[in-house]
CSV table of C-alpha atoms and ligand atoms in Angstrom, one decimal:
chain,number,residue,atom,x,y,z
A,718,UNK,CA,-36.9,74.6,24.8
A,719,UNK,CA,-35.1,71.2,23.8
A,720,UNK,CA,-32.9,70.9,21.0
A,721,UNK,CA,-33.8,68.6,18.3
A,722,UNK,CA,-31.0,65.8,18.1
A,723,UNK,CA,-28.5,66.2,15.4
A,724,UNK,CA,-29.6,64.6,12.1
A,725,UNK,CA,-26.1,62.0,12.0
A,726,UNK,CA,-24.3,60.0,9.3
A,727,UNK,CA,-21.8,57.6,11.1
A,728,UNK,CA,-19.2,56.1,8.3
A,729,UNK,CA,-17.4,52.9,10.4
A,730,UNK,CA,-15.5,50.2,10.7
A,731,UNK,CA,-17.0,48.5,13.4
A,732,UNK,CA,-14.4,47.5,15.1
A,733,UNK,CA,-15.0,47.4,18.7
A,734,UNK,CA,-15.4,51.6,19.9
A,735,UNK,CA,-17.0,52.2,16.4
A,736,UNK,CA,-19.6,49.6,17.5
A,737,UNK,CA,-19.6,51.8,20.7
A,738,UNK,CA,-19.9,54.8,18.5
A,739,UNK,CA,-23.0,53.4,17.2
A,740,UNK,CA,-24.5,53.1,20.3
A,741,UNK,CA,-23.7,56.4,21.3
A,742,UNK,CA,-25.2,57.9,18.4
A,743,UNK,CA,-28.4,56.4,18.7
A,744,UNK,CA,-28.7,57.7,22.2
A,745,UNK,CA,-27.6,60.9,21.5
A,746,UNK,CA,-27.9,62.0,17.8
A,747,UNK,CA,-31.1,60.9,15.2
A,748,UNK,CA,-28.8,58.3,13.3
A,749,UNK,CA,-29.9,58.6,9.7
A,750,UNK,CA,-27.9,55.8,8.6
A,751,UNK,CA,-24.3,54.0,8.9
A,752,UNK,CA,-22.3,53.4,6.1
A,753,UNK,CA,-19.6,50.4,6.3
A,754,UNK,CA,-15.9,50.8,5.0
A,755,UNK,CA,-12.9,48.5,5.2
A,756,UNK,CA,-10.4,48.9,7.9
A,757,UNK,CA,-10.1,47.3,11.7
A,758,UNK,CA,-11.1,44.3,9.8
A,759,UNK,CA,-13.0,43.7,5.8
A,760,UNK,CA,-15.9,45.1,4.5
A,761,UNK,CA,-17.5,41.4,4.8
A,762,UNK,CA,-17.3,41.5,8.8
A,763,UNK,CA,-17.2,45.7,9.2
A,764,UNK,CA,-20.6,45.7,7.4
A,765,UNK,CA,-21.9,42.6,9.2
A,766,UNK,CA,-20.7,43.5,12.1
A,767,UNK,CA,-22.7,47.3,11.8
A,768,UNK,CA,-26.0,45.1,10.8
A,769,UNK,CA,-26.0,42.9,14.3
A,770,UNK,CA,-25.1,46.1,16.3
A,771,UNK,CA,-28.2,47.9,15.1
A,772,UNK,CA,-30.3,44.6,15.4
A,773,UNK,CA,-28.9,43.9,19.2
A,774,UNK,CA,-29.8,47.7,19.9
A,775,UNK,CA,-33.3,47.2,17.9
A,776,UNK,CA,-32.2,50.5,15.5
A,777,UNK,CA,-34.6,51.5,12.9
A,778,UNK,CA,-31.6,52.6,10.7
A,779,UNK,CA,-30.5,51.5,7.4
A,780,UNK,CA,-26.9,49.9,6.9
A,781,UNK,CA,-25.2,50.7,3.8
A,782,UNK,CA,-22.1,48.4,2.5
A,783,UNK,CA,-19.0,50.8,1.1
A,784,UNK,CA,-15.6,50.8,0.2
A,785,UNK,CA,-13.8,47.3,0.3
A,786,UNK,CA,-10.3,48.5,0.2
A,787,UNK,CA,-8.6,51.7,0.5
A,788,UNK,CA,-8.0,53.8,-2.5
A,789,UNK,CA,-5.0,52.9,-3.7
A,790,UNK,CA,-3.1,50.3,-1.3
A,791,UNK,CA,-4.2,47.4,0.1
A,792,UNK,CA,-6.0,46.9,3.1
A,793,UNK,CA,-4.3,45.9,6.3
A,794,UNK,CA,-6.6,45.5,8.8
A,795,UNK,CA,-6.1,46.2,13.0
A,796,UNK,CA,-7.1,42.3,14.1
A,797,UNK,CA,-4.5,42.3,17.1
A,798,UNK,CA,-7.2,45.0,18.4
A,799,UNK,CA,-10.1,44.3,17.4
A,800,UNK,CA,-9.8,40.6,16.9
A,801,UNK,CA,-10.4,38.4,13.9
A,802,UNK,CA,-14.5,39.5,13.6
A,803,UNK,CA,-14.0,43.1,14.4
A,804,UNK,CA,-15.6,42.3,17.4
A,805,UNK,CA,-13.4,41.0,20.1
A,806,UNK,CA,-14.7,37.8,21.3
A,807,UNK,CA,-18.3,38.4,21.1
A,808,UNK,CA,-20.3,35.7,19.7
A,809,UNK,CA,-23.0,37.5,17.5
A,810,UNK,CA,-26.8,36.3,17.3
A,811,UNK,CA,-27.9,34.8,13.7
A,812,UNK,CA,-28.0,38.1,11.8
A,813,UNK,CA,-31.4,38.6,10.6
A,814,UNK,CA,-31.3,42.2,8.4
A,815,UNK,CA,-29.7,42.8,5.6
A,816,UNK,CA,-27.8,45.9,3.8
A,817,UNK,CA,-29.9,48.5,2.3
A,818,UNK,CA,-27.7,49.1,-0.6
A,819,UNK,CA,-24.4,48.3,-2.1
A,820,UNK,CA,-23.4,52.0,-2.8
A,821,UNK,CA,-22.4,54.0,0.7
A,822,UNK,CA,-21.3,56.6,-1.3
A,823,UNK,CA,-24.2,57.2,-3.5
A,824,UNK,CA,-26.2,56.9,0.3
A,825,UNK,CA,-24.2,59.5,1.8
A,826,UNK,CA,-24.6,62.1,-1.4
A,827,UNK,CA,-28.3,61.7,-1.0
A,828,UNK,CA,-28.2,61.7,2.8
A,829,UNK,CA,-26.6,65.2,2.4
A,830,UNK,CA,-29.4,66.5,-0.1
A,831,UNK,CA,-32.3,64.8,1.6
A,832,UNK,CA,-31.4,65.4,5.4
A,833,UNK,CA,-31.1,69.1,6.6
A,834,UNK,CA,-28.1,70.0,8.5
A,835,UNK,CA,-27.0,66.4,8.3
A,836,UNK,CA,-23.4,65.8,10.6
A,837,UNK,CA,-21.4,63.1,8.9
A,838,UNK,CA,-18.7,61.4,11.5
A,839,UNK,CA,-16.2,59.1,9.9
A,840,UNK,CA,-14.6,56.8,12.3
A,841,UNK,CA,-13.3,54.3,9.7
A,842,UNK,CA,-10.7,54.9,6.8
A,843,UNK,CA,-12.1,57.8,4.8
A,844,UNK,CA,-12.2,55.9,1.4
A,845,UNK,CA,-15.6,56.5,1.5
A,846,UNK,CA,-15.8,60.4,2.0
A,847,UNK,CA,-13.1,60.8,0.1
A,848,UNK,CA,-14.7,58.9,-3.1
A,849,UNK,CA,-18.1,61.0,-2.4
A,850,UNK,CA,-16.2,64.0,-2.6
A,851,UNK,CA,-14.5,63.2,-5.6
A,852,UNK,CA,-18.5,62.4,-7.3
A,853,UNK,CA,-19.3,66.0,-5.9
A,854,UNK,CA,-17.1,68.3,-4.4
A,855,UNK,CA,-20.2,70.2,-3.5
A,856,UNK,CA,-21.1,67.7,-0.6
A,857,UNK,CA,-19.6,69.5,2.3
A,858,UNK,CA,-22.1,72.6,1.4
A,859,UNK,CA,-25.1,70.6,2.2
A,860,UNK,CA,-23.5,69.4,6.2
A,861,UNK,CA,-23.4,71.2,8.9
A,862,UNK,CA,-20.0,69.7,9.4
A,863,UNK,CA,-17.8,66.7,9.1
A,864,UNK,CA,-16.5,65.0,12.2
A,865,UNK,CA,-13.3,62.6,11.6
A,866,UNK,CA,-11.9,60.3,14.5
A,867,UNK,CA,-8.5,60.5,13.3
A,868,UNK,CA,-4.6,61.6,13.1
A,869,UNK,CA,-3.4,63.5,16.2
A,870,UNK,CA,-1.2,66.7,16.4
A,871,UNK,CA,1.1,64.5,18.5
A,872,UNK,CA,2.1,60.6,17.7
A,873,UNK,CA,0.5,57.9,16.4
A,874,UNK,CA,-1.0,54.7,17.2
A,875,UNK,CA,-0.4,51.9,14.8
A,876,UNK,CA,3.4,53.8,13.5
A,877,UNK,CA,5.1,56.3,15.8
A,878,UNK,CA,3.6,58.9,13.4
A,879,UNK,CA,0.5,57.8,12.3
A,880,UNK,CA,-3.0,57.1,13.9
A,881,UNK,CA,-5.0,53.8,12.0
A,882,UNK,CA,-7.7,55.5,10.2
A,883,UNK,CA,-5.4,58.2,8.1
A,884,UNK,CA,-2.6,55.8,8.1
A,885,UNK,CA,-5.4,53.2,6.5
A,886,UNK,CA,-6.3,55.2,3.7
A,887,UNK,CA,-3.5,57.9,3.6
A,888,UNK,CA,-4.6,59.3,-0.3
A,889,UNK,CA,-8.5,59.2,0.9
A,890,UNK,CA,-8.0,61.5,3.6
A,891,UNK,CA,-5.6,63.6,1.6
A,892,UNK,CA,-8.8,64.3,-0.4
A,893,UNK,CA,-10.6,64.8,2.4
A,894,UNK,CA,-8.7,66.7,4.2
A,895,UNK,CA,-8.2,69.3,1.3
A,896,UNK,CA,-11.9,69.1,0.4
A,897,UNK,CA,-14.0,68.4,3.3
A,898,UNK,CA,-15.3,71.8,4.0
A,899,UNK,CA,-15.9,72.3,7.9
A,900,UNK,CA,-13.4,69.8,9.2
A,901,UNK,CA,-12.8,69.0,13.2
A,902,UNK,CA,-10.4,66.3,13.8
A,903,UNK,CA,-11.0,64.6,17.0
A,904,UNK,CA,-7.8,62.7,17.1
A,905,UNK,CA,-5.6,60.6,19.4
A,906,UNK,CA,-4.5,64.1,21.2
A,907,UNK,CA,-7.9,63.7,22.6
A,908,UNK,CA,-8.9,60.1,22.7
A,909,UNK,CA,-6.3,58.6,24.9
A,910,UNK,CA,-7.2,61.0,27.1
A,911,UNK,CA,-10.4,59.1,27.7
A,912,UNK,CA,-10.1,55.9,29.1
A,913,UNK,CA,-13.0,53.2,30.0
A,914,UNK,CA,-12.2,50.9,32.8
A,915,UNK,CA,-13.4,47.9,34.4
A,916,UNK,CA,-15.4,50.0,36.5
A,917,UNK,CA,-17.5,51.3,33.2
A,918,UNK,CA,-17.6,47.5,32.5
A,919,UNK,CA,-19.7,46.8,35.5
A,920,UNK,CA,-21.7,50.0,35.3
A,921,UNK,CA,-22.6,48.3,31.6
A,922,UNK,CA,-23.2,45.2,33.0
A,923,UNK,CA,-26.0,46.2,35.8
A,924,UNK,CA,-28.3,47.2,33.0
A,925,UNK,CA,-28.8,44.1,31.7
A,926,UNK,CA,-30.0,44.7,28.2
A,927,UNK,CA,-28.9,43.7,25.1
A,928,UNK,CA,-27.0,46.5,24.4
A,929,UNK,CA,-25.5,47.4,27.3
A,930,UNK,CA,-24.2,43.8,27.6
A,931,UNK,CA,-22.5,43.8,23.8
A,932,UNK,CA,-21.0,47.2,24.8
A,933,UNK,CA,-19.4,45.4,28.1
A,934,UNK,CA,-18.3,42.4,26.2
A,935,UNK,CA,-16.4,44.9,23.7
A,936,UNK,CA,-15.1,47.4,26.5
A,937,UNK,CA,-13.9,44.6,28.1
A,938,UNK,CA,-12.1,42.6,25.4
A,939,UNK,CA,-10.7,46.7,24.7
A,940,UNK,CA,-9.5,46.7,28.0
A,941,UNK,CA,-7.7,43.4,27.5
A,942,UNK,CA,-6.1,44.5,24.5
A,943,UNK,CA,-4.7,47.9,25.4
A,944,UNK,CA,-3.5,46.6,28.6
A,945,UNK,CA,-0.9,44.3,26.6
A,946,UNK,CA,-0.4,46.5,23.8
A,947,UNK,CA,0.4,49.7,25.6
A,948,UNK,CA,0.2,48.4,29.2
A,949,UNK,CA,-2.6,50.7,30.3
A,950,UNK,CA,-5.5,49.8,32.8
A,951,UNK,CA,-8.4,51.2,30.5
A,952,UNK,CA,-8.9,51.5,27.0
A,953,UNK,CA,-9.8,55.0,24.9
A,954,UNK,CA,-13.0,54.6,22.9
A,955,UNK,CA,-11.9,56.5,20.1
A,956,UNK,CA,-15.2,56.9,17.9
A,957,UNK,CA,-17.7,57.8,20.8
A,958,UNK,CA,-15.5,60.6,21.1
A,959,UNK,CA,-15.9,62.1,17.8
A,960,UNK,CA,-20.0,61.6,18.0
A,961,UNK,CA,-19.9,63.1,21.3
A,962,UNK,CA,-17.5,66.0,19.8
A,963,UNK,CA,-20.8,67.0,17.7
A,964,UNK,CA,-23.3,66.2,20.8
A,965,UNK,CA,-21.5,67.7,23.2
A,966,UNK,CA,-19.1,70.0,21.6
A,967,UNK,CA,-18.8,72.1,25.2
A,968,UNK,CA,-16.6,69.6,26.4
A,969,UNK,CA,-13.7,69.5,24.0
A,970,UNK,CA,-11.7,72.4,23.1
A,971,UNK,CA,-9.7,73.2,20.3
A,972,UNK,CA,-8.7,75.8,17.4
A,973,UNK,CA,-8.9,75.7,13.8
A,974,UNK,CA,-5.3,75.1,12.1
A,975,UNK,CA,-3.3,74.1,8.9
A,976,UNK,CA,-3.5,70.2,8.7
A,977,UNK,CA,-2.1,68.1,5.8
A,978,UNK,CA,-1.1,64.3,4.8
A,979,UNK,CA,2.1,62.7,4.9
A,980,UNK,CA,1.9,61.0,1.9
A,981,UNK,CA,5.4,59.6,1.5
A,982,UNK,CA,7.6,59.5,4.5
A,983,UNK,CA,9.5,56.9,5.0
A,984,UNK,CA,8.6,57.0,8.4
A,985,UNK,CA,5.9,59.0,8.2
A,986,UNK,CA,3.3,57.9,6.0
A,987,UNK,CA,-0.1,58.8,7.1
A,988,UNK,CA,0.8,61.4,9.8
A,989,UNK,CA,-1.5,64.1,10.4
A,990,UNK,CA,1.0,67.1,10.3
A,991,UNK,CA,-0.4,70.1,12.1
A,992,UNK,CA,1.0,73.3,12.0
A,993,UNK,CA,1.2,74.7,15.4
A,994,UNK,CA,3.6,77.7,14.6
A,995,UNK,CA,0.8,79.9,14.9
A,996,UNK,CA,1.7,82.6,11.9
A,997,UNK,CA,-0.6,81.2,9.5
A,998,UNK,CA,-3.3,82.8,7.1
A,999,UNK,CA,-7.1,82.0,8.4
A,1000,UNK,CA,-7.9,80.9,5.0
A,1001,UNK,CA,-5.2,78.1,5.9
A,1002,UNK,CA,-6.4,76.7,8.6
A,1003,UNK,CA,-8.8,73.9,7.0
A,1004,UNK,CA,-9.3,71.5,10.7
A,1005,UNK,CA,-10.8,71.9,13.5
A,1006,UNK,CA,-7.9,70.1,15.8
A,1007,UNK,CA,-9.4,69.3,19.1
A,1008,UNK,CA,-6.8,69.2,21.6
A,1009,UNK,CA,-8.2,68.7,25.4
A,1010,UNK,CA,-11.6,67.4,26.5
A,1011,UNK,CA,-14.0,66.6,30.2
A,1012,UNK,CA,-12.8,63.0,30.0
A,1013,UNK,CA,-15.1,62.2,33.3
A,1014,UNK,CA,-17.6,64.0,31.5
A,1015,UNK,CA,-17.4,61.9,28.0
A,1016,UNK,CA,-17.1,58.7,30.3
A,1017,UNK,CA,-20.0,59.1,31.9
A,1018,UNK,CA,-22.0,59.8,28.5
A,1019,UNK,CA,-21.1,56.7,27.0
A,1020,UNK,CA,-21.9,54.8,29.7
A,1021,UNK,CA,-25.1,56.7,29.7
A,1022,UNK,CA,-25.6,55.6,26.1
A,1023,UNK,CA,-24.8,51.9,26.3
A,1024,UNK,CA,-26.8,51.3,29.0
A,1025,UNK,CA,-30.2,53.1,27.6
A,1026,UNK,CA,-30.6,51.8,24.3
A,1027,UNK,CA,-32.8,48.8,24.2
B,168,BDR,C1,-9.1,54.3,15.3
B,168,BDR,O1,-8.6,53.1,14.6
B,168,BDR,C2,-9.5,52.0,14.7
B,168,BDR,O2,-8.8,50.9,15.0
B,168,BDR,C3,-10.5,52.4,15.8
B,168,BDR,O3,-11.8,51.9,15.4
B,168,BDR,C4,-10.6,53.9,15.7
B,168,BDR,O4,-11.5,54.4,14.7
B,168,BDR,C5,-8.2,54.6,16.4
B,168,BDR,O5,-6.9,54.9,15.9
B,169,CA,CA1,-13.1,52.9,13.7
């Protein structure tokens, strides 16, 4: 018998792969809605940038503006990645819809109580989980579970300790991370193991549709980027990961484990600091920290998923 889709709220900063993400969601999941926060670029362009993604795909899904800066610092940004739209260099169509609401939070809270077994994947900053848990720490009772793109057991991205998204909003996913209920953490430990190359590129481009062809333009200008920032040939997709870790959870592996904040290293601020000693209580072990993953596998799915939708 076929399995019904998993109902999904996808919390982003679209940002190239979270523009991906999107894609892969609507292929994959029934994507209830997409909630906007601040963080590869402002809520202005993150939020505009989610609107022209679901119009290019043709989504019947709702776009709901959030947080425009992180809980208690200032925003920063990732432009050197993502360029100065969020978008790389793609030049969007005139943008024809329009937010649904104002309040992302107040959307997600009545997501959880309206949706059964709603999945909520933040790819973004978690200002905006973090403030709905704060409204009602009884959210994480009404999801089946809550899939972060974010930290890593090992490293960091944008310091040499901390990935963007926790780094962005280090107090919001304190909150989160102490709150959040069923927690997996599909972090850098797993992303950069997936890398898109120019060969995806072309796979993208053969379908011509819509779609398929803003996905390529993105993958490509990713390609670009992490070639001269980290001098590799392909470029992780981060957030499809994390909607594919709820798809397709069969082809990441991982364990449950103690994970905090850093919220005031020096060095450190914004690490993900998981405890791989291995003598801890269960009732410690608050995130799901996926480790490995079928990278072939995951490739092949989003390439799957940019090329179907419309
Ligand atoms: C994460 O940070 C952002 O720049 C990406 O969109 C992704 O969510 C990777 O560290
Ligand atoms: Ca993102």
């Amino acid at each position: 018998m076929p399995v019904a889709p998993v109902p999904m709220l996808v919390d982003c900063d679209p940002g190239l792969d979270d523009a991906i993400a999107l894609l892969t969601a609507a292929h994959f999941a029934d994507l209830v809605g997409i909630t906007t926060v601040d963080g590869n670029v402002g809520i202005d362009h993150t939020t505009r940038n989610a609107l022209a993604v679901a119009q290019i795909a043709g989504l019947d899904v709702a776009v709901h503006r959030g947080a425009s800066r992180p809980l208690t610092d200032q925003s920063r940004g990732a432009r050197h990645v993502h360029g100065a739209t969020g978008l790389g260099s793609v030049e969007l169509p005139a943008i024809t819809r329009s937010v649904e609401s104002e309040d992302a939070v107040g959307f997600i809270l009545e997501s959880s109580h309206r949706v059964n077994g709603l999945h909520l994947v933040a790819v973004g900053p978690l200002t905006n989980v973090a403030e709905a848990l704060q409204q009602d720490a009884s959210l994480p009772e009404r999801l089946s579970g809550l899939t972060i793109m974010g930290g890593a057991a090992n490293g960091g991205n944008v310091t040499a300790a901390a990935e963007f998204n926790i780094w962005a909003d280090p107090e919001a996913a304190d909150i989160v991370f102490r709150l959040g209920g069923d927690i997996t953490m599909v972090g850098l430990d797993v992303t950069q193991q997936v890398l898109l190359g120019p060969a995806q590129v072309d796979q993208m481009r053969t379908a011509r549709k819509p779609a398929a062809d803003l996905a390529a333009e993105l993958l490509d200008y990713a390609i670009d980027r992490s070639s001269e920032l980290r001098g590799w040939t392909g470029a992780p997709i981060h957030d499809a990961c994390a909607v594919l870790a709820v798809t397709h959870p069969q082809l990441f592996h991982g364990k449950r484990q103690p994970v905090s904040i850093e919220l005031t290293g020096t060095h450190t601020r914004g690490m993900t600091v998981v405890d791989d000693r291995g003598s801890y209580a269960d009732s410690d072990a608050n995130v799901r920290v996926l480790r490995t993953a079928d990278a072939d596998a995951l490739i092949e799915l989003i390439v799957e998923a940019a090329t179907a939708v419309q």
